[in-house]
């Protein structure tokens, strides 16, 4: 008997005994099968990880912290005897816990796969791992997630973002991500929009190109870690004074410096409320009732709002 003509009560009982992978396979049969199935599977939560790499682009489906299936995106293979119905019929090959899907172009592959999964499961979070200088498909998927009001998890962009145009799109797409890790950018010309960022945790691995103004504009982020900054002591002092004056949402700013930073020069002319006798090179300041700390360890400087 065809699955789609079974009574709802029967389908509900069948679904209880199905694994997540089996649900995927049934949902791929037809739009009608997917609709009948989704009435009973939307309570099942999954996390999605979008991976875009030079050698491997895929959508990973995670349940209970375990990867249970991976849908790979391929644009090179030839005809196949099998197909899955996403928005359209897509040729597929099966490989252990991987499904290899063949697309003419990868422009909308991530969105189509994500929409397919949204029809079946409750998407708890979408995270991204990108290892390309320019990934239009990943940015389009990020924009699609924002349009669908999906919760965004960690975004880890592992390569330098090369072009100004791509960087502008990345800036807009990533500005509200709660957890963002970027390798860096190879161009400074457009970086006057850091004030748009509303990130809980931001890490930039190569921040040598950043200016003092760039850093001060990040005050709408909560925790910021900048590696390999090229600031001098006077630059760090200026950042700290601005941070004291108007911290915004920022709770912590950690900078790994290329240059030697002198703590005593940084705080010259400032009234020190308290010096930590147990932690060397840590100083406390009070500004309008709010406590701040400034600490230094080797080449790292940390500015924090104390609670």
PDB file of C-alpha atoms in Angstrom:
ATOM      1  CA  UNK A   1       0.000   0.000   0.000  1.00  0.00           C
ATOM      2  CA  UNK A   2       1.301   3.474  -0.904  1.00  0.00           C
ATOM      3  CA  UNK A   3       2.507   5.537   2.064  1.00  0.00           C
ATOM      4  CA  UNK A   4       0.587   8.656   0.984  1.00  0.00           C
ATOM      5  CA  UNK A   5      -2.856   6.993   1.100  1.00  0.00           C
ATOM      6  CA  UNK A   6      -2.471   5.598   4.615  1.00  0.00           C
ATOM      7  CA  UNK A   7      -4.684   7.122   7.353  1.00  0.00           C
ATOM      8  CA  UNK A   8      -3.057   9.756   9.572  1.00  0.00           C
ATOM      9  CA  UNK A   9      -3.207   7.540  12.669  1.00  0.00           C
ATOM     10  CA  UNK A  10      -1.344   4.777  10.840  1.00  0.00           C
ATOM     11  CA  UNK A  11       1.307   7.211   9.560  1.00  0.00           C
ATOM     12  CA  UNK A  12       1.731   8.589  13.089  1.00  0.00           C
ATOM     13  CA  UNK A  13       2.443   5.098  14.437  1.00  0.00           C
ATOM     14  CA  UNK A  14       4.840   4.331  11.580  1.00  0.00           C
ATOM     15  CA  UNK A  15       6.753   7.587  12.136  1.00  0.00           C
ATOM     16  CA  UNK A  16       7.325   6.726  15.806  1.00  0.00           C
ATOM     17  CA  UNK A  17       9.389   3.723  14.747  1.00  0.00           C
ATOM     18  CA  UNK A  18      11.366   5.503  12.003  1.00  0.00           C
ATOM     19  CA  UNK A  19      14.888   6.849  12.346  1.00  0.00           C
ATOM     20  CA  UNK A  20      15.725  10.370  11.163  1.00  0.00           C
ATOM     21  CA  UNK A  21      17.436   8.898   8.106  1.00  0.00           C
ATOM     22  CA  UNK A  22      14.410   6.781   7.189  1.00  0.00           C
ATOM     23  CA  UNK A  23      12.204   9.865   7.462  1.00  0.00           C
ATOM     24  CA  UNK A  24      14.502  11.674   5.022  1.00  0.00           C
ATOM     25  CA  UNK A  25      14.245   8.858   2.487  1.00  0.00           C
ATOM     26  CA  UNK A  26      10.436   8.758   2.616  1.00  0.00           C
ATOM     27  CA  UNK A  27      10.214  12.556   2.359  1.00  0.00           C
ATOM     28  CA  UNK A  28      12.353  12.478  -0.790  1.00  0.00           C
ATOM     29  CA  UNK A  29       9.821  10.323  -2.671  1.00  0.00           C
ATOM     30  CA  UNK A  30       7.326  13.057  -3.548  1.00  0.00           C
ATOM     31  CA  UNK A  31       5.896  16.376  -2.413  1.00  0.00           C
ATOM     32  CA  UNK A  32       2.735  14.595  -1.300  1.00  0.00           C
ATOM     33  CA  UNK A  33       4.681  12.104   0.827  1.00  0.00           C
ATOM     34  CA  UNK A  34       6.594  14.987   2.382  1.00  0.00           C
ATOM     35  CA  UNK A  35       3.421  16.865   3.290  1.00  0.00           C
ATOM     36  CA  UNK A  36       1.797  13.788   4.854  1.00  0.00           C
ATOM     37  CA  UNK A  37       4.963  12.999   6.772  1.00  0.00           C
ATOM     38  CA  UNK A  38       5.661  16.522   8.032  1.00  0.00           C
ATOM     39  CA  UNK A  39       2.469  16.590  10.112  1.00  0.00           C
ATOM     40  CA  UNK A  40       4.084  14.019  12.398  1.00  0.00           C
ATOM     41  CA  UNK A  41       7.790  14.888  12.207  1.00  0.00           C
ATOM     42  CA  UNK A  42       7.959  18.669  12.800  1.00  0.00           C
ATOM     43  CA  UNK A  43       8.434  18.062  16.517  1.00  0.00           C
ATOM     44  CA  UNK A  44      11.789  16.401  15.788  1.00  0.00           C
ATOM     45  CA  UNK A  45      14.509  18.992  16.211  1.00  0.00           C
ATOM     46  CA  UNK A  46      17.745  18.925  14.219  1.00  0.00           C
ATOM     47  CA  UNK A  47      20.731  21.215  13.836  1.00  0.00           C
ATOM     48  CA  UNK A  48      22.141  22.029  10.420  1.00  0.00           C
ATOM     49  CA  UNK A  49      25.748  22.787   9.524  1.00  0.00           C
ATOM     50  CA  UNK A  50      26.497  24.323   6.125  1.00  0.00           C
ATOM     51  CA  UNK A  51      30.021  23.469   4.903  1.00  0.00           C
ATOM     52  CA  UNK A  52      31.493  25.215   1.851  1.00  0.00           C
ATOM     53  CA  UNK A  53      35.015  24.156   0.965  1.00  0.00           C
ATOM     54  CA  UNK A  54      37.197  23.972  -2.128  1.00  0.00           C
ATOM     55  CA  UNK A  55      36.862  20.210  -2.220  1.00  0.00           C
ATOM     56  CA  UNK A  56      33.641  19.485  -0.370  1.00  0.00           C
ATOM     57  CA  UNK A  57      30.379  21.393  -0.048  1.00  0.00           C
ATOM     58  CA  UNK A  58      27.623  19.784   1.968  1.00  0.00           C
ATOM     59  CA  UNK A  59      24.752  20.129   4.408  1.00  0.00           C
ATOM     60  CA  UNK A  60      25.267  18.164   7.621  1.00  0.00           C
ATOM     61  CA  UNK A  61      22.241  17.105   9.666  1.00  0.00           C
ATOM     62  CA  UNK A  62      22.811  16.701  13.397  1.00  0.00           C
ATOM     63  CA  UNK A  63      20.511  15.253  16.039  1.00  0.00           C
ATOM     64  CA  UNK A  64      21.335  14.873  19.752  1.00  0.00           C
ATOM     65  CA  UNK A  65      24.852  16.209  19.016  1.00  0.00           C
ATOM     66  CA  UNK A  66      25.461  13.364  16.542  1.00  0.00           C
ATOM     67  CA  UNK A  67      25.925  13.766  12.789  1.00  0.00           C
ATOM     68  CA  UNK A  68      23.479  11.298  11.250  1.00  0.00           C
ATOM     69  CA  UNK A  69      23.445  12.303   7.586  1.00  0.00           C
ATOM     70  CA  UNK A  70      25.332  14.453   5.104  1.00  0.00           C
ATOM     71  CA  UNK A  71      23.978  15.751   1.791  1.00  0.00           C
ATOM     72  CA  UNK A  72      26.903  16.586  -0.476  1.00  0.00           C
ATOM     73  CA  UNK A  73      26.637  19.063  -3.338  1.00  0.00           C
ATOM     74  CA  UNK A  74      28.248  18.045  -6.632  1.00  0.00           C
ATOM     75  CA  UNK A  75      28.266  19.845  -9.994  1.00  0.00           C
ATOM     76  CA  UNK A  76      30.430  17.458 -12.028  1.00  0.00           C
ATOM     77  CA  UNK A  77      28.937  13.961 -12.052  1.00  0.00           C
ATOM     78  CA  UNK A  78      26.926  12.534 -14.913  1.00  0.00           C
ATOM     79  CA  UNK A  79      23.472  10.874 -15.021  1.00  0.00           C
ATOM     80  CA  UNK A  80      22.130   8.752 -12.161  1.00  0.00           C
ATOM     81  CA  UNK A  81      19.368   6.143 -11.900  1.00  0.00           C
ATOM     82  CA  UNK A  82      18.183   7.628  -8.583  1.00  0.00           C
ATOM     83  CA  UNK A  83      16.790  11.031  -7.700  1.00  0.00           C
ATOM     84  CA  UNK A  84      15.501  12.971  -4.708  1.00  0.00           C
ATOM     85  CA  UNK A  85      12.815  15.596  -4.905  1.00  0.00           C
ATOM     86  CA  UNK A  86      13.939  18.879  -3.441  1.00  0.00           C
ATOM     87  CA  UNK A  87      12.226  21.797  -5.220  1.00  0.00           C
ATOM     88  CA  UNK A  88      12.848  19.791  -8.383  1.00  0.00           C
ATOM     89  CA  UNK A  89      14.086  16.264  -9.035  1.00  0.00           C
ATOM     90  CA  UNK A  90      17.836  16.117  -8.435  1.00  0.00           C
ATOM     91  CA  UNK A  91      20.032  13.127  -9.476  1.00  0.00           C
ATOM     92  CA  UNK A  92      21.640  11.444  -6.449  1.00  0.00           C
ATOM     93  CA  UNK A  93      24.166   8.754  -5.530  1.00  0.00           C
ATOM     94  CA  UNK A  94      24.372   6.919  -2.203  1.00  0.00           C
ATOM     95  CA  UNK A  95      27.625   6.581  -0.285  1.00  0.00           C
ATOM     96  CA  UNK A  96      27.404   5.132   3.267  1.00  0.00           C
ATOM     97  CA  UNK A  97      26.001   7.981   5.409  1.00  0.00           C
ATOM     98  CA  UNK A  98      26.309  10.475   2.566  1.00  0.00           C
ATOM     99  CA  UNK A  99      23.941  11.436  -0.192  1.00  0.00           C
ATOM    100  CA  UNK A 100      25.693  12.976  -3.194  1.00  0.00           C
ATOM    101  CA  UNK A 101      23.333  15.323  -5.028  1.00  0.00           C
ATOM    102  CA  UNK A 102      24.103  16.620  -8.523  1.00  0.00           C
ATOM    103  CA  UNK A 103      23.207  20.232  -9.341  1.00  0.00           C
ATOM    104  CA  UNK A 104      23.792  22.120 -12.575  1.00  0.00           C
ATOM    105  CA  UNK A 105      25.126  25.020 -10.495  1.00  0.00           C
ATOM    106  CA  UNK A 106      25.532  25.328  -6.746  1.00  0.00           C
ATOM    107  CA  UNK A 107      23.974  28.823  -6.584  1.00  0.00           C
ATOM    108  CA  UNK A 108      20.777  27.765  -4.802  1.00  0.00           C
ATOM    109  CA  UNK A 109      21.649  24.233  -3.700  1.00  0.00           C
ATOM    110  CA  UNK A 110      22.085  25.138  -0.014  1.00  0.00           C
ATOM    111  CA  UNK A 111      18.743  26.989   0.104  1.00  0.00           C
ATOM    112  CA  UNK A 112      16.840  24.207  -1.678  1.00  0.00           C
ATOM    113  CA  UNK A 113      18.253  21.540   0.650  1.00  0.00           C
ATOM    114  CA  UNK A 114      17.531  23.719   3.692  1.00  0.00           C
ATOM    115  CA  UNK A 115      13.939  24.314   2.557  1.00  0.00           C
ATOM    116  CA  UNK A 116      13.531  20.554   2.055  1.00  0.00           C
ATOM    117  CA  UNK A 117      14.720  19.893   5.615  1.00  0.00           C
ATOM    118  CA  UNK A 118      12.526  22.676   7.029  1.00  0.00           C
ATOM    119  CA  UNK A 119       9.457  20.929   5.637  1.00  0.00           C
ATOM    120  CA  UNK A 120      10.295  17.761   7.577  1.00  0.00           C
ATOM    121  CA  UNK A 121      12.066  18.769  10.778  1.00  0.00           C
ATOM    122  CA  UNK A 122      12.130  21.621  13.278  1.00  0.00           C
ATOM    123  CA  UNK A 123      15.410  23.406  12.562  1.00  0.00           C
ATOM    124  CA  UNK A 124      16.892  24.399  15.919  1.00  0.00           C
ATOM    125  CA  UNK A 125      20.006  26.131  14.600  1.00  0.00           C
ATOM    126  CA  UNK A 126      22.019  26.639  11.419  1.00  0.00           C
ATOM    127  CA  UNK A 127      25.801  27.005  11.644  1.00  0.00           C
ATOM    128  CA  UNK A 128      28.334  27.665   8.888  1.00  0.00           C
ATOM    129  CA  UNK A 129      31.890  26.531   8.163  1.00  0.00           C
ATOM    130  CA  UNK A 130      33.352  28.285   5.126  1.00  0.00           C
ATOM    131  CA  UNK A 131      36.835  27.797   3.708  1.00  0.00           C
ATOM    132  CA  UNK A 132      36.654  29.920   0.557  1.00  0.00           C
ATOM    133  CA  UNK A 133      37.724  33.499  -0.144  1.00  0.00           C
ATOM    134  CA  UNK A 134      34.475  34.144  -2.000  1.00  0.00           C
ATOM    135  CA  UNK A 135      31.417  31.992  -1.341  1.00  0.00           C
ATOM    136  CA  UNK A 136      28.348  33.500  -2.989  1.00  0.00           C
ATOM    137  CA  UNK A 137      26.353  30.346  -2.268  1.00  0.00           C
ATOM    138  CA  UNK A 138      27.097  30.494   1.484  1.00  0.00           C
ATOM    139  CA  UNK A 139      26.253  34.209   1.675  1.00  0.00           C
ATOM    140  CA  UNK A 140      22.985  33.595  -0.208  1.00  0.00           C
ATOM    141  CA  UNK A 141      22.194  30.820   2.269  1.00  0.00           C
ATOM    142  CA  UNK A 142      22.915  33.165   5.200  1.00  0.00           C
ATOM    143  CA  UNK A 143      20.590  35.742   3.688  1.00  0.00           C
ATOM    144  CA  UNK A 144      17.990  32.994   3.184  1.00  0.00           C
ATOM    145  CA  UNK A 145      18.270  31.976   6.863  1.00  0.00           C
ATOM    146  CA  UNK A 146      17.673  35.586   7.914  1.00  0.00           C
ATOM    147  CA  UNK A 147      14.628  35.737   5.634  1.00  0.00           C
ATOM    148  CA  UNK A 148      13.242  32.534   7.200  1.00  0.00           C
ATOM    149  CA  UNK A 149      14.007  33.773  10.757  1.00  0.00           C
ATOM    150  CA  UNK A 150      16.150  30.721  11.468  1.00  0.00           C
ATOM    151  CA  UNK A 151      18.428  30.773  14.492  1.00  0.00           C
ATOM    152  CA  UNK A 152      22.069  31.176  13.447  1.00  0.00           C
ATOM    153  CA  UNK A 153      24.792  29.391  15.418  1.00  0.00           C
ATOM    154  CA  UNK A 154      28.568  29.593  14.970  1.00  0.00           C
ATOM    155  CA  UNK A 155      29.797  31.090  11.707  1.00  0.00           C
ATOM    156  CA  UNK A 156      33.417  30.126  11.066  1.00  0.00           C
ATOM    157  CA  UNK A 157      34.844  31.790   7.937  1.00  0.00           C
ATOM    158  CA  UNK A 158      38.306  30.217   7.712  1.00  0.00           C
ATOM    159  CA  UNK A 159      39.746  32.050   4.687  1.00  0.00           C
ATOM    160  CA  UNK A 160      40.561  35.676   4.010  1.00  0.00           C
ATOM    161  CA  UNK A 161      37.644  37.390   2.281  1.00  0.00           C
ATOM    162  CA  UNK A 162      39.178  38.900  -0.833  1.00  0.00           C
ATOM    163  CA  UNK A 163      36.862  41.220  -2.739  1.00  0.00           C
ATOM    164  CA  UNK A 164      35.218  44.416  -1.513  1.00  0.00           C
ATOM    165  CA  UNK A 165      31.869  43.377  -2.974  1.00  0.00           C
ATOM    166  CA  UNK A 166      31.909  39.996  -1.202  1.00  0.00           C
ATOM    167  CA  UNK A 167      33.065  41.575   2.047  1.00  0.00           C
ATOM    168  CA  UNK A 168      30.175  44.075   1.981  1.00  0.00           C
ATOM    169  CA  UNK A 169      27.673  41.253   1.498  1.00  0.00           C
ATOM    170  CA  UNK A 170      29.373  39.249   4.247  1.00  0.00           C
ATOM    171  CA  UNK A 171      29.220  42.264   6.591  1.00  0.00           C
ATOM    172  CA  UNK A 172      25.477  42.666   6.086  1.00  0.00           C
ATOM    173  CA  UNK A 173      24.750  38.924   6.269  1.00  0.00           C
ATOM    174  CA  UNK A 174      26.874  38.311   9.379  1.00  0.00           C
ATOM    175  CA  UNK A 175      26.171  41.447  11.401  1.00  0.00           C
ATOM    176  CA  UNK A 176      23.579  39.775  13.656  1.00  0.00           C
ATOM    177  CA  UNK A 177      25.264  36.390  14.099  1.00  0.00           C
ATOM    178  CA  UNK A 178      25.643  35.515  17.804  1.00  0.00           C
ATOM    179  CA  UNK A 179      28.975  33.696  17.403  1.00  0.00           C
ATOM    180  CA  UNK A 180      31.276  34.775  14.588  1.00  0.00           C
ATOM    181  CA  UNK A 181      34.836  33.712  13.801  1.00  0.00           C
ATOM    182  CA  UNK A 182      36.554  35.256  10.756  1.00  0.00           C
ATOM    183  CA  UNK A 183      40.042  34.718   9.399  1.00  0.00           C
ATOM    184  CA  UNK A 184      40.213  38.301   8.146  1.00  0.00           C
ATOM    185  CA  UNK A 185      39.759  40.660   5.216  1.00  0.00           C
ATOM    186  CA  UNK A 186      42.295  41.672   2.585  1.00  0.00           C
ATOM    187  CA  UNK A 187      40.807  45.106   1.978  1.00  0.00           C
ATOM    188  CA  UNK A 188      40.199  48.061   4.277  1.00  0.00           C
ATOM    189  CA  UNK A 189      38.467  50.438   1.916  1.00  0.00           C
ATOM    190  CA  UNK A 190      34.888  49.695   2.966  1.00  0.00           C
ATOM    191  CA  UNK A 191      35.374  49.087   6.689  1.00  0.00           C
ATOM    192  CA  UNK A 192      33.378  51.914   8.173  1.00  0.00           C
ATOM    193  CA  UNK A 193      30.343  49.834   9.141  1.00  0.00           C
ATOM    194  CA  UNK A 194      31.484  47.875  12.187  1.00  0.00           C
ATOM    195  CA  UNK A 195      28.844  49.727  14.202  1.00  0.00           C
ATOM    196  CA  UNK A 196      26.270  47.481  12.473  1.00  0.00           C
ATOM    197  CA  UNK A 197      27.657  44.365  14.156  1.00  0.00           C
ATOM    198  CA  UNK A 198      25.531  42.922  16.988  1.00  0.00           C
ATOM    199  CA  UNK A 199      27.589  39.847  17.835  1.00  0.00           C
ATOM    200  CA  UNK A 200      27.719  38.066  21.200  1.00  0.00           C
ATOM    201  CA  UNK A 201      31.150  36.549  20.504  1.00  0.00           C
ATOM    202  CA  UNK A 202      33.363  37.854  17.712  1.00  0.00           C
ATOM    203  CA  UNK A 203      36.826  36.574  16.854  1.00  0.00           C
ATOM    204  CA  UNK A 204      38.995  37.893  14.009  1.00  0.00           C
ATOM    205  CA  UNK A 205      42.136  35.786  13.641  1.00  0.00           C
ATOM    206  CA  UNK A 206      44.175  38.274  11.612  1.00  0.00           C
ATOM    207  CA  UNK A 207      43.262  41.813  12.642  1.00  0.00           C
ATOM    208  CA  UNK A 208      46.532  43.491  11.615  1.00  0.00           C
ATOM    209  CA  UNK A 209      44.638  45.694   9.138  1.00  0.00           C
ATOM    210  CA  UNK A 210      42.181  47.047  11.727  1.00  0.00           C
ATOM    211  CA  UNK A 211      42.255  50.682  12.796  1.00  0.00           C
ATOM    212  CA  UNK A 212      41.516  52.175  16.203  1.00  0.00           C
ATOM    213  CA  UNK A 213      38.230  53.486  14.773  1.00  0.00           C
ATOM    214  CA  UNK A 214      37.287  49.974  13.602  1.00  0.00           C
ATOM    215  CA  UNK A 215      37.769  48.596  17.103  1.00  0.00           C
ATOM    216  CA  UNK A 216      35.870  51.399  18.817  1.00  0.00           C
ATOM    217  CA  UNK A 217      32.953  50.858  16.419  1.00  0.00           C
ATOM    218  CA  UNK A 218      32.607  47.280  17.740  1.00  0.00           C
ATOM    219  CA  UNK A 219      31.086  48.501  21.018  1.00  0.00           C
ATOM    220  CA  UNK A 220      27.723  46.930  20.046  1.00  0.00           C
ATOM    221  CA  UNK A 221      29.323  43.466  20.318  1.00  0.00           C
ATOM    222  CA  UNK A 222      29.616  41.753  23.700  1.00  0.00           C
ATOM    223  CA  UNK A 223      32.864  39.756  23.634  1.00  0.00           C
ATOM    224  CA  UNK A 224      35.546  40.519  21.059  1.00  0.00           C
ATOM    225  CA  UNK A 225      38.866  38.751  20.480  1.00  0.00           C
ATOM    226  CA  UNK A 226      41.251  40.301  17.946  1.00  0.00           C
ATOM    227  CA  UNK A 227      44.451  38.457  17.085  1.00  0.00           C
ATOM    228  CA  UNK A 228      47.625  39.959  15.651  1.00  0.00           C
ATOM    229  CA  UNK A 229      46.657  43.635  15.962  1.00  0.00           C
ATOM    230  CA  UNK A 230      49.393  46.135  15.064  1.00  0.00           C
ATOM    231  CA  UNK A 231      48.560  48.832  17.628  1.00  0.00           C
ATOM    232  CA  UNK A 232      51.056  50.826  19.651  1.00  0.00           C
ATOM    233  CA  UNK A 233      50.681  51.603  23.350  1.00  0.00           C
ATOM    234  CA  UNK A 234      49.116  54.987  22.534  1.00  0.00           C
ATOM    235  CA  UNK A 235      46.487  53.272  20.333  1.00  0.00           C
ATOM    236  CA  UNK A 236      45.507  50.837  23.097  1.00  0.00           C
ATOM    237  CA  UNK A 237      45.338  53.734  25.572  1.00  0.00           C
ATOM    238  CA  UNK A 238      42.981  55.617  23.264  1.00  0.00           C
ATOM    239  CA  UNK A 239      40.762  52.541  22.831  1.00  0.00           C
ATOM    240  CA  UNK A 240      40.604  52.027  26.604  1.00  0.00           C
ATOM    241  CA  UNK A 241      39.686  55.661  27.293  1.00  0.00           C
ATOM    242  CA  UNK A 242      36.921  55.540  24.681  1.00  0.00           C
ATOM    243  CA  UNK A 243      35.699  52.229  26.073  1.00  0.00           C
ATOM    244  CA  UNK A 244      35.517  53.727  29.582  1.00  0.00           C
ATOM    245  CA  UNK A 245      33.596  56.711  28.262  1.00  0.00           C
ATOM    246  CA  UNK A 246      31.058  54.694  26.241  1.00  0.00           C
ATOM    247  CA  UNK A 247      31.310  50.876  26.456  1.00  0.00           C
ATOM    248  CA  UNK A 248      28.000  50.283  24.672  1.00  0.00           C
ATOM    249  CA  UNK A 249      27.181  46.570  24.879  1.00  0.00           C
ATOM    250  CA  UNK A 250      30.792  45.445  25.071  1.00  0.00           C
ATOM    251  CA  UNK A 251      31.732  43.364  28.096  1.00  0.00           C
ATOM    252  CA  UNK A 252      35.201  42.232  27.077  1.00  0.00           C
ATOM    253  CA  UNK A 253      37.817  43.189  24.479  1.00  0.00           C
ATOM    254  CA  UNK A 254      40.858  40.925  24.127  1.00  0.00           C
ATOM    255  CA  UNK A 255      43.680  41.986  21.787  1.00  0.00           C
ATOM    256  CA  UNK A 256      46.767  39.944  20.928  1.00  0.00           C
ATOM    257  CA  UNK A 257      49.340  42.555  19.943  1.00  0.00           C
ATOM    258  CA  UNK A 258      52.285  42.364  17.553  1.00  0.00           C
ATOM    259  CA  UNK A 259      54.072  45.164  19.415  1.00  0.00           C
ATOM    260  CA  UNK A 260      55.267  45.435  22.989  1.00  0.00           C
ATOM    261  CA  UNK A 261      52.634  47.279  25.048  1.00  0.00           C
ATOM    262  CA  UNK A 262      53.564  49.142  28.239  1.00  0.00           C
ATOM    263  CA  UNK A 263      50.808  49.141  30.840  1.00  0.00           C
ATOM    264  CA  UNK A 264      52.194  52.098  32.798  1.00  0.00           C
ATOM    265  CA  UNK A 265      52.161  54.253  29.635  1.00  0.00           C
ATOM    266  CA  UNK A 266      48.645  53.112  28.770  1.00  0.00           C
ATOM    267  CA  UNK A 267      47.196  54.426  32.033  1.00  0.00           C
ATOM    268  CA  UNK A 268      49.313  57.573  32.298  1.00  0.00           C
ATOM    269  CA  UNK A 269      47.154  60.457  33.526  1.00  0.00           C
ATOM    270  CA  UNK A 270      44.279  58.195  34.613  1.00  0.00           C
ATOM    271  CA  UNK A 271      43.126  57.836  38.215  1.00  0.00           C
ATOM    272  CA  UNK A 272      43.597  54.220  39.305  1.00  0.00           C
ATOM    273  CA  UNK A 273      40.927  53.154  41.788  1.00  0.00           C
ATOM    274  CA  UNK A 274      42.451  49.799  42.681  1.00  0.00           C
ATOM    275  CA  UNK A 275      45.356  47.594  41.678  1.00  0.00           C
ATOM    276  CA  UNK A 276      44.945  43.825  41.986  1.00  0.00           C
ATOM    277  CA  UNK A 277      47.626  42.640  44.380  1.00  0.00           C
ATOM    278  CA  UNK A 278      47.154  39.004  43.411  1.00  0.00           C
ATOM    279  CA  UNK A 279      47.069  39.328  39.601  1.00  0.00           C
ATOM    280  CA  UNK A 280      50.084  41.147  38.232  1.00  0.00           C
ATOM    281  CA  UNK A 281      49.445  43.810  35.596  1.00  0.00           C
ATOM    282  CA  UNK A 282      45.730  44.152  36.330  1.00  0.00           C
ATOM    283  CA  UNK A 283      44.259  47.544  37.206  1.00  0.00           C
ATOM    284  CA  UNK A 284      40.698  48.597  38.102  1.00  0.00           C
ATOM    285  CA  UNK A 285      38.966  51.860  37.229  1.00  0.00           C
ATOM    286  CA  UNK A 286      35.592  53.306  38.156  1.00  0.00           C
ATOM    287  CA  UNK A 287      33.737  55.428  35.622  1.00  0.00           C
ATOM    288  CA  UNK A 288      30.337  56.843  36.576  1.00  0.00           C
ATOM    289  CA  UNK A 289      29.649  53.891  38.859  1.00  0.00           C
ATOM    290  CA  UNK A 290      30.777  51.245  36.349  1.00  0.00           C
ATOM    291  CA  UNK A 291      33.934  49.274  37.081  1.00  0.00           C
ATOM    292  CA  UNK A 292      36.434  48.412  34.368  1.00  0.00           C
ATOM    293  CA  UNK A 293      39.619  46.392  34.413  1.00  0.00           C
ATOM    294  CA  UNK A 294      42.692  46.657  32.228  1.00  0.00           C
ATOM    295  CA  UNK A 295      45.125  43.760  32.236  1.00  0.00           C
ATOM    296  CA  UNK A 296      48.201  42.709  30.289  1.00  0.00           C
ATOM    297  CA  UNK A 297      49.880  39.335  29.925  1.00  0.00           C
ATOM    298  CA  UNK A 298      52.890  39.178  27.631  1.00  0.00           C
ATOM    299  CA  UNK A 299      51.621  40.671  24.330  1.00  0.00           C
ATOM    300  CA  UNK A 300      47.915  40.322  25.148  1.00  0.00           C
ATOM    301  CA  UNK A 301      45.786  43.182  26.457  1.00  0.00           C
ATOM    302  CA  UNK A 302      42.325  42.667  27.923  1.00  0.00           C
ATOM    303  CA  UNK A 303      39.773  45.388  28.651  1.00  0.00           C
ATOM    304  CA  UNK A 304      36.690  44.255  30.555  1.00  0.00           C
ATOM    305  CA  UNK A 305      33.573  45.651  32.151  1.00  0.00           C
ATOM    306  CA  UNK A 306      33.381  44.254  35.689  1.00  0.00           C
ATOM    307  CA  UNK A 307      30.044  43.084  37.128  1.00  0.00           C
TER     308      UNK A 307
END
